[in-house]
């Protein structure tokens, strides 16, 4: 829900219908930044929305922030984080602005060039969020997600564990029987889709042949986004010892640099020497039980580290 799109009455009606979690798209606490990212709401609407969460007794709500916005200074980001902590949401999502070609932002801005922050400044924003939110008692349980104890986002865990799910509504994505598909994004197309669905004219049986390499890549990518990391024992059972051993070998330099952490079955971080000594069929899955990216520096290299894994799996 975006600030300014609902009032107390609407929130109460949603709760009466059984809605029990709200994700609030705040994005920033500064007027100029909200305008820069094209948001219809202002700071007054943000404060009003937060007050509605509290006055209506919403017991499980999340607040979204975006970093690396045009002209965003470190002091602004620090202020947004402080105000977020003061609002006491149960969950916080922190996203770095992605400028993509073909979008309005893509025509106006170039990543890493003024008025957008440099890559170094963006990394500093990420580190600041990790430090401040962790100090305030939030668990950094996924690369972009923080929560109070017991408030991990359940539907996100479904995605990260590569479990099937249905999506409903315009443009929603589903993942069923190993296939990913999306519903139409525009209302006219969506209405026709629903009619066809009602008449039994939509066939999702399609090609059910699941590419093992794609499945392995999905599991690695989704697992390494989380603090839990990749379960080497279960990954080995699914895809074999060879691919796990190759993955561990590829990550050796990053184990030594501290960007990748390896943990034993008790989730104790093993040293680089212990890691090297356990690179064998007996050690992987026992002495080496999980690999995860370190917080925050490993998470900051996630794209590169996940790409390395893709290269290993593709061999």
PDB file of C-alpha atoms in Angstrom, residues 25 67 84-85 118 134 147 149 163 182-183 188 196 199 207 210 218-219 229 231 245 285 289 307:
ATOM      1  CA  UNK A  25       5.823   1.849   0.140  1.00  0.00           C
ATOM      2  CA  UNK A  67      18.629   4.112  -1.617  1.00  0.00           C
ATOM      3  CA  UNK A  84      12.177   4.195   9.996  1.00  0.00           C
ATOM      4  CA  UNK A  85      13.580   2.845  13.252  1.00  0.00           C
ATOM      5  CA  UNK A 118      28.677   6.654  -7.347  1.00  0.00           C
ATOM      6  CA  UNK A 134      21.094  -4.347  12.954  1.00  0.00           C
ATOM      7  CA  UNK A 147      12.938  -7.963  10.487  1.00  0.00           C
ATOM      8  CA  UNK A 149      12.354 -11.633  15.641  1.00  0.00           C
ATOM      9  CA  UNK A 163       8.719 -23.536  -3.766  1.00  0.00           C
ATOM     10  CA  UNK A 182       2.659 -14.277 -15.721  1.00  0.00           C
ATOM     11  CA  UNK A 183      -0.871 -12.953 -16.109  1.00  0.00           C
ATOM     12  CA  UNK A 188      -8.452  -5.595 -21.094  1.00  0.00           C
ATOM     13  CA  UNK A 196     -10.711 -17.908 -21.028  1.00  0.00           C
ATOM     14  CA  UNK A 199     -14.108 -21.473 -20.015  1.00  0.00           C
ATOM     15  CA  UNK A 207       6.418 -28.277 -21.475  1.00  0.00           C
ATOM     16  CA  UNK A 210      12.547 -29.071 -16.081  1.00  0.00           C
ATOM     17  CA  UNK A 218      17.731 -20.880  -9.209  1.00  0.00           C
ATOM     18  CA  UNK A 219      18.442 -22.629  -5.916  1.00  0.00           C
ATOM     19  CA  UNK A 229      22.744 -19.551   2.773  1.00  0.00           C
ATOM     20  CA  UNK A 231      22.576 -26.052   2.271  1.00  0.00           C
ATOM     21  CA  UNK A 245      32.993 -29.515  -5.003  1.00  0.00           C
ATOM     22  CA  UNK A 285      27.901 -31.784   3.830  1.00  0.00           C
ATOM     23  CA  UNK A 289      27.427 -27.723   5.740  1.00  0.00           C
ATOM     24  CA  UNK A 307      27.507 -15.273 -11.593  1.00  0.00           C
TER      25      UNK A 307
END
